[in-house]
XYZ file of C-alpha atoms in Angstrom:
565
model
C 50.091 -144.128 -113.992
C 47.898 -146.030 -116.320
C 44.946 -143.697 -115.594
C 47.003 -140.740 -116.522
C 48.147 -142.106 -119.837
C 44.717 -142.965 -120.724
C 43.691 -139.222 -119.980
C 46.353 -137.926 -122.229
C 45.136 -140.238 -125.000
C 41.550 -139.288 -124.834
C 42.644 -135.421 -124.879
C 44.673 -135.822 -127.798
C 42.137 -137.742 -129.711
C 39.579 -135.022 -129.084
C 42.100 -132.120 -130.102
C 44.383 -133.581 -132.783
C 45.721 -130.409 -133.714
C 47.342 -129.657 -130.637
C 49.183 -133.022 -130.739
C 50.633 -132.512 -134.145
C 51.626 -128.923 -133.052
C 53.355 -130.250 -130.029
C 55.280 -132.897 -132.329
C 56.453 -130.025 -134.662
C 57.763 -127.821 -131.841
C 59.797 -131.003 -130.445
C 61.297 -131.778 -133.906
C 62.131 -128.029 -134.486
C 63.886 -127.569 -131.085
C 65.917 -130.785 -131.735
C 66.883 -129.587 -135.149
C 67.983 -126.234 -133.683
C 70.287 -127.933 -130.980
C 71.797 -130.260 -133.702
C 72.691 -127.192 -135.883
C 74.056 -125.213 -133.144
C 76.432 -128.075 -131.795
C 77.591 -128.548 -135.532
C 78.417 -124.962 -136.581
C 78.114 -122.462 -133.882
C 80.251 -124.123 -130.876
C 83.844 -124.789 -130.101
C 84.392 -128.308 -128.995
C 84.866 -128.252 -124.981
C 87.803 -130.117 -123.763
C 87.972 -130.839 -120.019
C 91.049 -130.655 -118.057
C 91.267 -134.500 -117.530
C 90.622 -135.494 -121.296
C 93.147 -135.410 -124.025
C 92.745 -132.430 -126.451
C 92.061 -133.881 -130.006
C 93.969 -131.064 -131.614
C 97.069 -132.095 -129.536
C 97.686 -135.407 -131.340
C 98.697 -137.007 -128.001
C 96.938 -137.197 -124.620
C 100.178 -135.741 -122.907
C 100.390 -131.898 -122.963
C 102.788 -130.293 -125.228
C 103.869 -127.344 -123.250
C 107.096 -127.542 -121.323
C 109.530 -125.445 -119.296
C 113.247 -125.073 -120.000
C 115.610 -125.228 -117.400
C 117.455 -122.356 -116.999
C 117.651 -121.099 -120.756
C 115.627 -120.990 -120.058
C 118.705 -123.184 -120.414
C 118.259 -125.617 -120.207
C 120.469 -127.118 -119.567
C 118.340 -127.340 -120.312
C 114.574 -130.843 -118.189
C 111.127 -130.130 -119.035
C 108.231 -130.041 -117.165
C 104.511 -130.116 -118.027
C 101.908 -128.106 -115.922
C 98.256 -128.408 -116.247
C 97.864 -124.414 -116.824
C 100.289 -124.896 -119.929
C 98.567 -127.884 -121.204
C 95.274 -126.003 -122.022
C 96.821 -122.647 -122.595
C 97.393 -122.007 -126.310
C 99.196 -118.542 -125.452
C 102.039 -120.506 -123.898
C 103.009 -121.811 -127.197
C 103.490 -118.542 -128.553
C 103.344 -118.718 -132.401
C 103.970 -122.518 -132.347
C 101.206 -125.336 -133.035
C 101.588 -128.970 -132.050
C 101.407 -131.358 -135.023
C 98.173 -133.186 -135.237
C 98.338 -136.828 -135.064
C 97.749 -139.034 -137.976
C 96.382 -141.649 -136.135
C 93.156 -140.067 -134.750
C 90.736 -142.784 -133.568
C 87.647 -143.021 -135.373
C 84.420 -141.677 -133.955
C 81.594 -144.015 -133.442
C 79.209 -143.613 -136.404
C 76.307 -143.110 -134.189
C 77.945 -140.471 -132.021
C 77.812 -136.746 -132.142
C 77.951 -135.875 -135.736
C 77.933 -132.081 -135.231
C 80.836 -132.309 -132.724
C 82.945 -134.443 -135.007
C 82.470 -131.956 -138.026
C 83.290 -128.908 -135.758
C 86.580 -130.789 -134.685
C 87.267 -131.607 -138.311
C 86.855 -128.024 -139.246
C 89.088 -126.732 -136.565
C 91.748 -129.596 -137.247
C 92.060 -128.502 -140.662
C 92.732 -124.842 -139.678
C 95.302 -126.118 -137.296
C 97.170 -127.735 -139.985
C 96.959 -124.925 -142.274
C 98.495 -122.694 -139.563
C 101.084 -125.256 -138.709
C 102.353 -125.236 -142.206
C 103.119 -121.468 -141.746
C 104.875 -122.251 -138.432
C 106.672 -125.523 -138.674
C 106.675 -127.458 -142.041
C 108.023 -131.042 -142.370
C 110.561 -130.924 -145.275
C 111.934 -134.581 -145.015
C 114.285 -137.264 -143.831
C 117.879 -136.526 -143.854
C 121.391 -138.394 -143.116
C 123.068 -137.633 -139.827
C 126.662 -138.142 -138.958
C 127.709 -137.992 -135.598
C 131.369 -136.535 -136.678
C 129.783 -133.889 -138.823
C 126.226 -133.051 -137.831
C 123.461 -132.019 -140.286
C 122.130 -129.410 -137.888
C 125.005 -127.712 -136.136
C 123.166 -125.733 -133.517
C 122.156 -126.695 -129.866
C 121.105 -130.129 -129.115
C 119.237 -132.072 -126.269
C 118.017 -135.463 -125.377
C 115.156 -136.903 -123.746
C 114.994 -140.792 -123.961
C 111.500 -140.904 -122.218
C 109.309 -137.998 -123.251
C 110.667 -136.551 -126.463
C 107.872 -135.291 -128.912
C 107.938 -133.545 -132.101
C 106.513 -130.320 -130.451
C 109.138 -130.229 -127.682
C 111.807 -130.273 -130.231
C 110.400 -127.816 -132.465
C 109.657 -125.233 -129.404
C 113.159 -125.915 -128.123
C 114.815 -124.911 -131.312
C 112.204 -121.962 -131.793
C 112.891 -120.323 -128.605
C 116.306 -119.928 -129.670
C 115.465 -118.705 -132.984
C 116.745 -121.554 -135.158
C 115.471 -122.237 -138.687
C 115.435 -125.939 -138.500
C 114.378 -128.551 -136.037
C 115.398 -132.062 -136.483
C 114.532 -135.497 -134.581
C 116.792 -138.503 -134.464
C 116.774 -142.020 -132.838
C 113.054 -141.333 -131.364
C 114.558 -139.186 -128.340
C 117.273 -136.879 -129.684
C 116.560 -133.086 -130.859
C 119.106 -131.032 -132.878
C 118.582 -127.348 -134.207
C 120.418 -125.417 -136.777
C 120.055 -122.564 -139.254
C 121.416 -124.588 -142.324
C 121.058 -128.295 -143.411
C 124.274 -129.791 -144.401
C 123.230 -133.375 -145.448
C 121.542 -135.646 -148.052
C 117.937 -135.879 -148.349
C 116.802 -139.485 -148.424
C 113.783 -141.895 -148.543
C 111.218 -141.712 -145.932
C 111.594 -145.222 -144.925
C 115.022 -144.337 -143.177
C 113.036 -142.147 -140.720
C 111.044 -144.944 -138.804
C 111.291 -144.643 -135.246
C 108.404 -143.335 -132.959
C 108.714 -140.653 -130.612
C 109.590 -141.921 -127.156
C 106.777 -139.465 -125.614
C 104.560 -139.590 -128.538
C 103.892 -142.951 -130.205
C 101.685 -141.542 -133.036
C 104.602 -139.473 -134.560
C 107.836 -140.228 -136.151
C 111.283 -138.942 -134.517
C 113.850 -139.809 -137.259
C 115.705 -143.005 -137.236
C 119.050 -144.428 -136.690
C 121.504 -141.844 -137.866
C 118.745 -140.121 -139.697
C 116.793 -136.854 -138.778
C 113.367 -135.945 -139.326
C 113.677 -132.328 -140.244
C 111.104 -129.391 -139.851
C 111.538 -125.901 -140.991
C 110.354 -123.388 -138.277
C 109.096 -119.853 -139.301
C 109.234 -117.245 -136.685
C 106.796 -114.314 -136.421
C 109.484 -112.003 -135.626
C 112.469 -112.141 -137.486
C 114.496 -110.601 -134.899
C 113.953 -113.237 -132.517
C 115.603 -115.816 -135.030
C 118.724 -113.862 -135.817
C 119.838 -112.109 -132.496
C 117.601 -113.023 -129.600
C 120.291 -115.432 -127.919
C 123.626 -113.924 -128.625
C 125.696 -113.811 -125.517
C 128.071 -110.909 -124.673
C 131.555 -112.460 -123.999
C 133.609 -108.982 -123.481
C 136.275 -106.973 -125.065
C 139.404 -108.590 -126.169
C 142.553 -107.581 -127.791
C 142.870 -108.286 -131.556
C 144.670 -111.546 -132.027
C 148.329 -111.552 -133.520
C 146.893 -113.421 -136.714
C 143.350 -112.508 -137.400
C 142.983 -114.491 -140.453
C 143.871 -117.797 -138.540
C 142.134 -117.146 -135.298
C 139.122 -115.754 -136.861
C 138.846 -117.206 -140.499
C 135.802 -115.596 -141.910
C 135.784 -111.689 -142.187
C 133.175 -109.412 -143.614
C 133.199 -105.407 -143.955
C 129.896 -103.552 -143.449
C 129.789 -100.062 -143.744
C 126.497 -99.551 -141.405
C 127.947 -102.145 -138.967
C 125.702 -103.154 -135.852
C 125.854 -105.971 -133.580
C 122.775 -107.521 -135.088
C 124.543 -107.484 -138.462
C 127.498 -109.089 -137.303
C 125.917 -111.892 -135.322
C 123.778 -112.664 -138.202
C 126.513 -112.865 -140.585
C 128.403 -115.242 -138.384
C 125.487 -117.272 -137.556
C 124.724 -117.785 -141.363
C 128.364 -118.703 -141.575
C 127.839 -121.450 -138.788
C 130.316 -120.073 -136.327
C 129.692 -119.821 -132.506
C 131.924 -116.351 -132.196
C 131.114 -113.017 -133.922
C 133.874 -110.512 -133.133
C 133.218 -106.708 -134.023
C 136.168 -104.621 -134.853
C 134.916 -101.226 -136.132
C 133.459 -101.844 -139.743
C 134.916 -105.423 -139.726
C 132.803 -108.540 -138.872
C 135.068 -111.746 -137.731
C 133.798 -115.074 -137.264
C 135.355 -118.269 -135.691
C 135.722 -120.606 -132.682
C 137.720 -120.065 -129.503
C 141.162 -121.629 -129.899
C 144.446 -121.224 -128.552
C 144.918 -118.266 -130.915
C 142.095 -116.739 -129.367
C 141.092 -118.105 -126.042
C 138.836 -115.346 -124.793
C 140.628 -115.871 -121.529
C 142.171 -112.300 -121.145
C 139.385 -109.664 -120.802
C 140.106 -105.877 -121.635
C 138.607 -102.774 -120.119
C 135.253 -102.496 -122.019
C 136.178 -98.883 -122.363
C 138.879 -99.841 -124.938
C 136.046 -101.276 -127.231
C 133.591 -98.309 -126.746
C 133.313 -97.014 -130.243
C 129.891 -96.513 -131.568
C 128.623 -98.659 -134.235
C 128.068 -97.253 -137.924
C 124.653 -98.508 -138.036
C 123.329 -98.177 -134.446
C 124.802 -95.263 -132.508
C 123.705 -96.837 -129.033
C 125.982 -99.825 -129.561
C 129.671 -100.382 -129.254
C 131.416 -102.126 -132.238
C 135.024 -102.249 -131.026
C 138.051 -100.781 -132.792
C 140.624 -102.228 -135.287
C 142.616 -103.288 -132.034
C 139.988 -104.386 -129.592
C 137.043 -106.460 -130.631
C 133.770 -106.695 -129.091
C 132.766 -110.419 -129.001
C 129.545 -112.239 -128.867
C 128.716 -115.971 -128.911
C 126.141 -116.781 -131.429
C 123.187 -119.548 -131.285
C 125.777 -121.819 -133.371
C 126.782 -124.871 -130.960
C 130.491 -125.500 -131.153
C 130.338 -129.348 -132.013
C 134.027 -129.849 -131.544
C 133.215 -131.161 -127.987
C 129.876 -132.972 -128.384
C 130.766 -136.322 -129.653
C 130.750 -139.086 -126.949
C 131.126 -142.633 -126.631
C 132.149 -145.327 -124.340
C 135.763 -146.391 -123.851
C 136.873 -148.442 -126.886
C 138.700 -150.904 -124.574
C 137.513 -152.016 -121.142
C 139.412 -150.401 -118.253
C 140.894 -152.178 -115.334
C 141.244 -148.967 -113.286
C 138.129 -147.434 -111.582
C 138.220 -143.771 -110.852
C 135.518 -142.197 -108.739
C 134.092 -138.751 -109.282
C 133.244 -138.393 -105.480
C 131.333 -135.581 -103.876
C 128.664 -134.977 -101.165
C 125.172 -134.586 -102.518
C 124.517 -131.230 -103.925
C 128.276 -130.434 -104.483
C 127.814 -130.413 -108.422
C 128.677 -133.894 -109.391
C 126.055 -133.944 -112.260
C 127.409 -130.658 -113.612
C 131.062 -132.144 -113.226
C 130.216 -135.214 -115.246
C 128.772 -133.075 -117.953
C 132.269 -131.108 -118.208
C 134.157 -134.349 -118.348
C 132.065 -135.888 -121.100
C 132.378 -132.956 -122.987
C 136.133 -132.502 -122.452
C 137.179 -136.117 -122.847
C 134.464 -137.504 -125.445
C 133.788 -140.558 -123.297
C 130.787 -141.343 -120.930
C 130.712 -141.354 -117.173
C 129.439 -144.053 -115.224
C 127.499 -143.907 -111.779
C 127.573 -146.098 -108.741
C 123.842 -145.780 -108.820
C 121.189 -145.747 -111.413
C 119.207 -142.616 -111.998
C 116.604 -142.932 -114.664
C 116.120 -139.383 -115.040
C 119.887 -138.784 -115.802
C 119.794 -141.465 -118.357
C 117.052 -140.153 -120.082
C 118.704 -136.821 -120.338
C 121.617 -138.295 -122.205
C 124.014 -139.643 -119.571
C 124.141 -143.085 -121.220
C 126.718 -144.378 -118.949
C 124.127 -144.506 -116.092
C 122.688 -147.701 -117.002
C 126.103 -149.453 -117.021
C 127.022 -151.283 -113.867
C 129.868 -149.220 -112.292
C 132.415 -151.981 -112.587
C 131.541 -152.323 -116.358
C 135.020 -150.503 -117.407
C 133.468 -148.842 -120.285
C 133.127 -145.376 -118.695
C 135.852 -142.677 -117.864
C 134.962 -142.486 -114.262
C 132.385 -143.293 -111.786
C 129.982 -140.780 -109.795
C 129.787 -141.753 -106.141
C 128.457 -140.066 -102.901
C 129.651 -143.007 -100.838
C 131.927 -142.347 -97.924
C 132.741 -145.668 -96.292
C 136.201 -147.342 -96.048
C 135.085 -150.350 -97.985
C 133.427 -148.491 -100.829
C 136.302 -146.004 -101.081
C 139.096 -148.471 -101.174
C 137.132 -150.156 -104.239
C 138.465 -147.140 -106.388
C 141.906 -146.864 -107.655
C 142.211 -142.847 -107.826
C 139.535 -140.370 -107.201
C 138.453 -136.601 -108.144
C 136.929 -135.516 -105.058
C 134.795 -132.330 -105.471
C 134.098 -130.242 -102.443
C 131.330 -127.367 -102.424
C 130.487 -124.866 -99.915
C 128.509 -126.791 -97.183
C 125.917 -124.132 -97.147
C 125.174 -124.142 -100.943
C 125.489 -127.732 -101.043
C 122.931 -128.531 -98.379
C 120.400 -126.241 -99.951
C 121.019 -127.891 -103.473
C 120.487 -131.374 -102.047
C 117.457 -130.182 -100.232
C 116.041 -128.857 -103.499
C 116.885 -131.984 -105.460
C 115.340 -134.410 -102.781
C 112.186 -132.400 -102.692
C 111.951 -130.681 -106.152
C 114.128 -132.877 -108.580
C 117.487 -132.190 -110.421
C 116.466 -128.856 -111.522
C 113.525 -128.078 -109.400
C 113.040 -126.433 -106.048
C 111.722 -127.574 -102.829
C 108.401 -125.707 -101.835
C 108.077 -122.742 -99.175
C 106.238 -125.318 -97.048
C 109.404 -127.743 -96.971
C 111.813 -124.764 -96.183
C 109.442 -123.732 -93.307
C 108.287 -127.092 -92.109
C 110.168 -129.687 -90.087
C 111.879 -131.205 -93.186
C 114.590 -128.567 -93.331
C 116.013 -128.478 -89.762
C 115.877 -132.342 -89.754
C 117.711 -132.372 -93.026
C 120.402 -130.093 -91.684
C 120.796 -132.191 -88.324
C 121.498 -135.422 -90.392
C 123.223 -133.987 -93.602
C 125.700 -131.412 -92.154
C 127.922 -133.896 -90.388
C 127.890 -136.019 -93.336
C 129.380 -133.190 -95.549
C 132.468 -133.131 -93.173
C 132.812 -136.929 -92.951
C 132.614 -137.539 -96.661
C 135.653 -135.241 -97.172
C 137.553 -136.771 -94.295
C 136.904 -140.258 -95.444
C 138.146 -139.761 -98.885
C 141.228 -137.928 -97.425
C 141.940 -140.825 -95.101
C 141.151 -143.991 -97.155
C 141.280 -142.780 -100.892
C 144.056 -143.399 -103.274
C 145.613 -140.731 -105.377
C 142.993 -137.979 -104.650
C 142.874 -135.019 -106.549
C 141.082 -132.202 -104.551
C 138.735 -129.748 -106.721
C 136.783 -127.141 -105.130
C 133.476 -126.392 -106.938
C 134.034 -122.723 -106.504
C 137.296 -122.972 -108.280
C 135.876 -125.044 -111.187
C 133.291 -122.273 -111.813
C 135.832 -119.433 -111.412
C 138.605 -120.978 -113.477
C 136.838 -124.022 -115.691
C 139.733 -124.047 -118.046
C 142.672 -124.862 -115.561
C 140.599 -127.007 -113.020
C 139.210 -129.144 -115.929
C 142.645 -129.681 -117.312
C 143.814 -131.001 -113.976
C 140.858 -133.534 -113.899
C 141.336 -134.723 -117.337
C 145.081 -135.586 -116.725
C 144.031 -137.540 -113.669
C 141.775 -139.463 -115.776
C 144.559 -140.591 -118.165
C 143.432 -139.083 -121.397
C 145.084 -136.495 -123.655
C 144.257 -132.967 -123.054
C 143.048 -131.202 -126.229
C 143.198 -127.514 -125.278
C 140.703 -126.512 -128.288
C 138.404 -129.026 -126.833
C 138.542 -127.334 -123.512
C 137.901 -123.994 -124.977
C 134.758 -125.615 -126.628
C 133.500 -126.810 -123.292
C 133.704 -123.301 -121.637
C 131.091 -122.102 -124.208
C 128.649 -124.850 -123.280
C 129.487 -125.220 -119.459
C 126.037 -125.008 -118.087
C 124.605 -128.040 -119.821
C 120.851 -129.002 -118.803
C 121.344 -129.183 -115.052
C 121.564 -125.565 -113.820
C 118.943 -124.334 -111.668
C 117.392 -121.051 -112.494
C 118.247 -118.354 -110.343
C 114.642 -116.991 -110.595
C 113.367 -118.770 -107.423
C 116.049 -118.081 -104.739
C 114.754 -117.872 -101.337
C 114.169 -114.372 -100.032
C 115.824 -115.190 -96.419
C 118.370 -117.096 -94.984
C 117.153 -120.529 -93.699
C 120.065 -121.150 -91.616
C 119.497 -120.424 -87.956
C 122.407 -119.106 -85.600
C 122.543 -122.569 -84.289
C 122.841 -124.200 -87.617
C 125.648 -121.534 -88.744
C 127.596 -122.245 -85.524
C 127.539 -126.082 -86.059
C 128.445 -125.843 -89.805
C 131.283 -123.415 -89.195
C 132.686 -126.279 -86.988
C 132.525 -128.683 -89.652
C 134.250 -126.138 -92.083
C 137.150 -125.597 -89.751
C 137.590 -129.393 -89.279
C 137.785 -130.038 -93.206
C 140.023 -126.872 -93.722
C 142.612 -128.274 -91.244
C 142.458 -131.540 -92.744
C 143.266 -130.287 -96.213
C 146.087 -128.192 -94.856
C 147.655 -131.173 -92.974
C 148.067 -132.864 -96.346
C 149.594 -129.754 -97.803
C 146.655 -129.078 -99.795
C 144.688 -125.675 -100.430
C 142.126 -125.117 -97.645
C 138.494 -124.269 -98.249
C 138.141 -121.074 -100.282
C 137.737 -117.766 -98.493
C 134.087 -117.503 -99.366
C 133.345 -120.435 -96.980
C 133.709 -117.714 -94.123
C 131.987 -115.764 -92.727
C 128.176 -116.746 -92.752
């Protein structure tokens, strides 16, 4: 090695021009590389490293549950994390606390990222602009559209995207984990120091404070998506006897269209838009206008003055749409003001809709429900009674799947929720292998897991109901199918058993937001029947046993749609 170096030294001494030429080429190449990295290239971000433009190491993309309603959890995917197209017109806010780069590091890469970060902030101001900290009141919300909670993974972007997807103008964050949407801010602007709580899923950003909202204004690329994208058709209804009381706000529009009426009622902050020819009426579902008695849609089939392919109803028959405005008459929830000595069970076989029933009860009564167990994911989604011990006495009822004599006799009364076993087994299998709103994989359905699951769980479906009928005290039987079909009547029965006063207007409010955040999307239903003839034969036997037990107690037997399979 030493001899080789001596030979190179002698060679360049004899020919110094070649030596200096080589040095010049080396320096030129280095300069070109430096300039290219500083101005020509985009920073490369690997799948496993956090994107410096995200402001957080966690991906910002999320999937909505069934509203993609939510109803509602969110799930992050690697593909969504690296796909700007998934966000549509939205950009996640850039973190204010970006860690400093080492001064001896890659100056070119840092300069390129700084330029790109500035462009993102400029675009963000056009899409989601922070406008300040505002007071919020639990009785009269500052933003009165939809809301959702995530006490573990809430971020500014999650809230913005959730509200934007539904077409709202404003997104507000409170208590570090609560997101509220709305078209109008109805509160006072206060000092920024009042909004001082970090986001639960993004410590570098602020998500409001205690009874204070950090509010952003959202600007959609398509105005039509904001105004009319989420209006829900409710049906054709006869004009209420006293229109001015039932639907207190009215506007007359010569070129009437569904869009115009929905937009008018949305701006007035009402959840119902009723079209009656050239008149647009806005209001809430009340005892004066329950939306329970639908008429033949042909009675409302009169063309709109401003849109010939739409029906705008008549002076006697109204076409009704539900706007994006959330009905807040049933959204307040709290713990019982005084501890109760009566323990009421909300009992069901797993997969029978217990979480959905809890959602309905909380909206209908205004009180939190408890649980015999502790499920962190449910607590993070807003079921605050989940963390209390089931005997705390602070909750209106207690979720349980228990079926032993000792466990059942610990309760003073019970609501027993029964569901078609074919549907319940599949729902619980999906929950077990895919989460509360997820789905089991194709491999699980086709593998050994599904037959083993049916073998162990199908008998439990029957014994669970039989045990509660045998050992339970003051048991109210509610069939899941009846609750879906006639929510108002069945929920009224449930609330009466719970010992609280029934407010019919509040129950009508619940009907408008019955799905909640725990409804599985119907997009991934199995394309085949997973039950074998042997399974169906066994389950049919269990259905007949439960049906007979109900009828022996002078109760309604199982619904007809349990048969045949």
